[in-house]
Amino acid sequence: MDADGVVTTVSAGEAVISAVKAGDDAFLESNIATYDIVAEMREQPLLAFESGLVQFIFGEKVPANALTGGAGKGAVTYKIDNGSIDTISADGVVTAVAPGFTFVSAVKAADGTFGPSNTANYELLISEESAECVFDQSAWDDCELSQ
């Protein structure tokens, strides 16, 4: 509270403001006046991944999928649904360990000002490498067919 009695919240929570007017030659000290304040956490802006679906071939570098939104200083926690096909680091970097399909999700924790975020997620499809077959007709020119 400043000298003019203006209260500025610095984080979510509850506070009791008390005031008393000092006495002087003409008046006695006043009763204590109190006021309860509840400052609620703010809602975080929507947390979202840049793409809802990331596809790539196993063995290639996993493409980045930027996470945007959220607010405050709460930690972001990443999670995958199928640990048998990929792993995820604390900072959201995915490493593929096998072909398959999974969901990747992230949530931002509450801090002193903002509540927890929504859960952002995307689908991750890791395909097996496909072999490219090329037919070379010239190799058949020297072949004899037998019956």
PDB file of C-alpha atoms in Angstrom:
ATOM      1  CA  MET A   1       0.000   0.000   0.000  1.00  0.00           C
ATOM      2  CA  ASP A   2       1.348   3.397  -0.901  1.00  0.00           C
ATOM      3  CA  ALA A   3       1.047   6.646   1.094  1.00  0.00           C
ATOM      4  CA  ASP A   4      -2.304   7.398  -0.548  1.00  0.00           C
ATOM      5  CA  GLY A   5      -3.767   4.037   0.491  1.00  0.00           C
ATOM      6  CA  VAL A   6      -3.623   2.473  -2.986  1.00  0.00           C
ATOM      7  CA  VAL A   7      -3.073  -1.285  -2.861  1.00  0.00           C
ATOM      8  CA  THR A   8      -1.278  -3.029  -5.727  1.00  0.00           C
ATOM      9  CA  THR A   9      -1.334  -6.821  -5.852  1.00  0.00           C
ATOM     10  CA  VAL A  10       1.929  -8.562  -6.694  1.00  0.00           C
ATOM     11  CA  SER A  11       0.675 -12.145  -6.773  1.00  0.00           C
ATOM     12  CA  ALA A  12      -2.445 -14.203  -6.249  1.00  0.00           C
ATOM     13  CA  GLY A  13      -3.585 -14.752  -2.692  1.00  0.00           C
ATOM     14  CA  GLU A  14      -5.479 -13.194   0.184  1.00  0.00           C
ATOM     15  CA  ALA A  15      -4.658 -10.131   2.261  1.00  0.00           C
ATOM     16  CA  VAL A  16      -6.259  -8.106   5.026  1.00  0.00           C
ATOM     17  CA  ILE A  17      -5.846  -4.346   4.802  1.00  0.00           C
ATOM     18  CA  SER A  18      -6.124  -2.505   8.120  1.00  0.00           C
ATOM     19  CA  ALA A  19      -6.266   1.235   8.710  1.00  0.00           C
ATOM     20  CA  VAL A  20      -6.553   3.423  11.783  1.00  0.00           C
ATOM     21  CA  LYS A  21      -6.686   7.207  12.046  1.00  0.00           C
ATOM     22  CA  ALA A  22      -4.413   8.571  14.711  1.00  0.00           C
ATOM     23  CA  GLY A  23      -5.913  10.723  17.428  1.00  0.00           C
ATOM     24  CA  ASP A  24      -5.174  14.403  17.950  1.00  0.00           C
ATOM     25  CA  ASP A  25      -6.085  17.158  20.457  1.00  0.00           C
ATOM     26  CA  ALA A  26      -9.720  17.200  19.323  1.00  0.00           C
ATOM     27  CA  PHE A  27     -10.384  13.510  18.542  1.00  0.00           C
ATOM     28  CA  LEU A  28      -9.471  10.125  19.928  1.00  0.00           C
ATOM     29  CA  GLU A  29      -7.839   7.448  17.794  1.00  0.00           C
ATOM     30  CA  SER A  30     -10.398   5.812  15.463  1.00  0.00           C
ATOM     31  CA  ASN A  31     -11.435   2.182  15.452  1.00  0.00           C
ATOM     32  CA  ILE A  32      -9.446  -0.149  13.198  1.00  0.00           C
ATOM     33  CA  ALA A  33     -11.071  -0.570   9.788  1.00  0.00           C
ATOM     34  CA  THR A  34     -10.265  -3.788   7.909  1.00  0.00           C
ATOM     35  CA  TYR A  35     -10.864  -4.916   4.365  1.00  0.00           C
ATOM     36  CA  ASP A  36     -10.290  -8.412   2.977  1.00  0.00           C
ATOM     37  CA  ILE A  37      -8.791  -8.669  -0.511  1.00  0.00           C
ATOM     38  CA  VAL A  38      -8.680 -11.817  -2.631  1.00  0.00           C
ATOM     39  CA  ALA A  39      -6.481 -11.645  -5.735  1.00  0.00           C
ATOM     40  CA  GLU A  40      -7.186 -14.647  -7.944  1.00  0.00           C
ATOM     41  CA  MET A  41      -4.697 -16.184 -10.344  1.00  0.00           C
ATOM     42  CA  ARG A  42      -4.940 -14.933 -13.889  1.00  0.00           C
ATOM     43  CA  GLU A  43      -5.828 -17.294 -16.705  1.00  0.00           C
ATOM     44  CA  GLN A  44      -2.915 -18.170 -18.973  1.00  0.00           C
ATOM     45  CA  PRO A  45      -3.134 -17.462 -22.695  1.00  0.00           C
ATOM     46  CA  LEU A  46      -3.855 -20.617 -24.704  1.00  0.00           C
ATOM     47  CA  LEU A  47      -0.877 -22.998 -24.918  1.00  0.00           C
ATOM     48  CA  ALA A  48      -0.526 -24.640 -28.358  1.00  0.00           C
ATOM     49  CA  PHE A  49       1.928 -26.476 -30.581  1.00  0.00           C
ATOM     50  CA  GLU A  50       2.631 -24.998 -34.014  1.00  0.00           C
ATOM     51  CA  SER A  51       1.341 -28.134 -35.760  1.00  0.00           C
ATOM     52  CA  GLY A  52      -1.299 -30.665 -34.716  1.00  0.00           C
ATOM     53  CA  LEU A  53       0.438 -33.482 -36.627  1.00  0.00           C
ATOM     54  CA  VAL A  54       4.143 -34.156 -37.170  1.00  0.00           C
ATOM     55  CA  GLN A  55       5.137 -36.948 -39.581  1.00  0.00           C
ATOM     56  CA  PHE A  56       8.577 -38.148 -40.530  1.00  0.00           C
ATOM     57  CA  ILE A  57      10.497 -41.282 -41.487  1.00  0.00           C
ATOM     58  CA  PHE A  58      12.279 -43.236 -38.767  1.00  0.00           C
ATOM     59  CA  GLY A  59      16.008 -42.527 -38.922  1.00  0.00           C
ATOM     60  CA  GLU A  60      15.530 -38.896 -39.923  1.00  0.00           C
ATOM     61  CA  LYS A  61      15.877 -36.003 -37.495  1.00  0.00           C
ATOM     62  CA  VAL A  62      12.627 -35.382 -35.623  1.00  0.00           C
ATOM     63  CA  PRO A  63      11.185 -32.055 -36.819  1.00  0.00           C
ATOM     64  CA  ALA A  64      10.782 -29.332 -34.194  1.00  0.00           C
ATOM     65  CA  ASN A  65       7.226 -28.352 -33.260  1.00  0.00           C
ATOM     66  CA  ALA A  66       7.269 -24.989 -31.490  1.00  0.00           C
ATOM     67  CA  LEU A  67       5.167 -24.493 -28.358  1.00  0.00           C
ATOM     68  CA  THR A  68       3.555 -21.060 -28.090  1.00  0.00           C
ATOM     69  CA  GLY A  69       1.340 -19.260 -25.595  1.00  0.00           C
ATOM     70  CA  GLY A  70       1.183 -19.542 -21.847  1.00  0.00           C
ATOM     71  CA  ALA A  71       2.428 -16.852 -19.489  1.00  0.00           C
ATOM     72  CA  GLY A  72       4.306 -16.434 -16.254  1.00  0.00           C
ATOM     73  CA  LYS A  73       7.250 -18.343 -14.865  1.00  0.00           C
ATOM     74  CA  GLY A  74       5.686 -21.784 -14.355  1.00  0.00           C
ATOM     75  CA  ALA A  75       7.678 -24.754 -15.646  1.00  0.00           C
ATOM     76  CA  VAL A  76       6.562 -26.546 -18.813  1.00  0.00           C
ATOM     77  CA  THR A  77       6.224 -30.316 -18.477  1.00  0.00           C
ATOM     78  CA  TYR A  78       6.270 -32.497 -21.605  1.00  0.00           C
ATOM     79  CA  LYS A  79       4.859 -36.016 -21.856  1.00  0.00           C
ATOM     80  CA  ILE A  80       4.525 -38.742 -24.481  1.00  0.00           C
ATOM     81  CA  ASP A  81       1.894 -41.469 -24.518  1.00  0.00           C
ATOM     82  CA  ASN A  82       4.003 -44.254 -26.029  1.00  0.00           C
ATOM     83  CA  GLY A  83       7.534 -44.445 -24.630  1.00  0.00           C
ATOM     84  CA  SER A  84       8.302 -47.500 -26.756  1.00  0.00           C
ATOM     85  CA  ILE A  85       8.578 -45.419 -29.931  1.00  0.00           C
ATOM     86  CA  ASP A  86      10.084 -42.163 -28.692  1.00  0.00           C
ATOM     87  CA  THR A  87      11.464 -40.272 -25.732  1.00  0.00           C
ATOM     88  CA  ILE A  88      11.118 -36.612 -24.826  1.00  0.00           C
ATOM     89  CA  SER A  89      13.550 -34.395 -22.936  1.00  0.00           C
ATOM     90  CA  ALA A  90      12.669 -31.869 -20.249  1.00  0.00           C
ATOM     91  CA  ASP A  91      12.811 -29.117 -22.880  1.00  0.00           C
ATOM     92  CA  GLY A  92      10.528 -30.917 -25.369  1.00  0.00           C
ATOM     93  CA  VAL A  93      13.062 -32.436 -27.777  1.00  0.00           C
ATOM     94  CA  VAL A  94      11.709 -35.728 -29.167  1.00  0.00           C
ATOM     95  CA  THR A  95      14.020 -38.636 -30.016  1.00  0.00           C
ATOM     96  CA  ALA A  96      12.518 -41.468 -32.073  1.00  0.00           C
ATOM     97  CA  VAL A  97      13.478 -45.003 -31.036  1.00  0.00           C
ATOM     98  CA  ALA A  98      11.093 -46.959 -33.296  1.00  0.00           C
ATOM     99  CA  PRO A  99       8.391 -46.414 -35.930  1.00  0.00           C
ATOM    100  CA  GLY A 100       4.882 -45.885 -34.581  1.00  0.00           C
ATOM    101  CA  PHE A 101       2.278 -43.390 -33.418  1.00  0.00           C
ATOM    102  CA  THR A 102       1.967 -41.385 -30.211  1.00  0.00           C
ATOM    103  CA  PHE A 103       0.679 -38.153 -28.709  1.00  0.00           C
ATOM    104  CA  VAL A 104       2.991 -35.480 -27.309  1.00  0.00           C
ATOM    105  CA  SER A 105       1.547 -33.126 -24.702  1.00  0.00           C
ATOM    106  CA  ALA A 106       2.702 -30.120 -22.700  1.00  0.00           C
ATOM    107  CA  VAL A 107       1.299 -28.174 -19.769  1.00  0.00           C
ATOM    108  CA  LYS A 108       2.630 -25.049 -18.069  1.00  0.00           C
ATOM    109  CA  ALA A 109       2.491 -24.978 -14.266  1.00  0.00           C
ATOM    110  CA  ALA A 110       0.976 -22.193 -12.210  1.00  0.00           C
ATOM    111  CA  ASP A 111       3.142 -19.525 -10.649  1.00  0.00           C
ATOM    112  CA  GLY A 112       2.313 -16.707  -8.238  1.00  0.00           C
ATOM    113  CA  THR A 113       0.275 -14.831 -10.843  1.00  0.00           C
ATOM    114  CA  PHE A 114      -1.036 -17.311 -13.426  1.00  0.00           C
ATOM    115  CA  GLY A 115      -2.945 -20.537 -12.901  1.00  0.00           C
ATOM    116  CA  PRO A 116      -1.968 -23.738 -14.739  1.00  0.00           C
ATOM    117  CA  SER A 117      -2.328 -23.740 -18.525  1.00  0.00           C
ATOM    118  CA  ASN A 118      -4.490 -25.886 -20.736  1.00  0.00           C
ATOM    119  CA  THR A 119      -2.875 -29.080 -22.070  1.00  0.00           C
ATOM    120  CA  ALA A 120      -1.459 -28.643 -25.573  1.00  0.00           C
ATOM    121  CA  ASN A 121      -0.884 -31.761 -27.671  1.00  0.00           C
ATOM    122  CA  TYR A 122      -0.032 -33.035 -31.113  1.00  0.00           C
ATOM    123  CA  GLU A 123       0.087 -36.369 -32.925  1.00  0.00           C
ATOM    124  CA  LEU A 124       3.468 -37.805 -33.861  1.00  0.00           C
ATOM    125  CA  LEU A 125       3.640 -40.362 -36.680  1.00  0.00           C
ATOM    126  CA  ILE A 126       6.984 -42.078 -37.233  1.00  0.00           C
ATOM    127  CA  SER A 127       6.929 -44.122 -40.459  1.00  0.00           C
ATOM    128  CA  GLU A 128       9.256 -46.938 -41.423  1.00  0.00           C
ATOM    129  CA  GLU A 129      11.731 -46.133 -44.151  1.00  0.00           C
ATOM    130  CA  SER A 130      10.411 -47.374 -47.467  1.00  0.00           C
ATOM    131  CA  ALA A 131      12.732 -48.931 -50.012  1.00  0.00           C
ATOM    132  CA  GLU A 132      12.586 -47.490 -53.478  1.00  0.00           C
ATOM    133  CA  CYS A 133      12.661 -50.156 -56.172  1.00  0.00           C
ATOM    134  CA  VAL A 134      13.848 -49.282 -59.641  1.00  0.00           C
ATOM    135  CA  PHE A 135      13.285 -51.764 -62.457  1.00  0.00           C
ATOM    136  CA  ASP A 136      16.115 -51.821 -64.974  1.00  0.00           C
ATOM    137  CA  GLN A 137      14.798 -53.412 -68.167  1.00  0.00           C
ATOM    138  CA  SER A 138      18.274 -53.617 -69.722  1.00  0.00           C
ATOM    139  CA  ALA A 139      19.180 -56.377 -67.265  1.00  0.00           C
ATOM    140  CA  TRP A 140      16.518 -58.597 -68.857  1.00  0.00           C
ATOM    141  CA  ASP A 141      18.040 -58.428 -72.337  1.00  0.00           C
ATOM    142  CA  ASP A 142      20.547 -61.196 -71.561  1.00  0.00           C
ATOM    143  CA  CYS A 143      18.014 -63.531 -69.952  1.00  0.00           C
ATOM    144  CA  GLU A 144      16.631 -66.674 -71.515  1.00  0.00           C
ATOM    145  CA  LEU A 145      13.284 -67.969 -70.528  1.00  0.00           C
ATOM    146  CA  SER A 146      13.030 -71.695 -70.074  1.00  0.00           C
ATOM    147  CA  GLN A 147       9.989 -73.855 -69.850  1.00  0.00           C
TER     148      GLN A 147
END
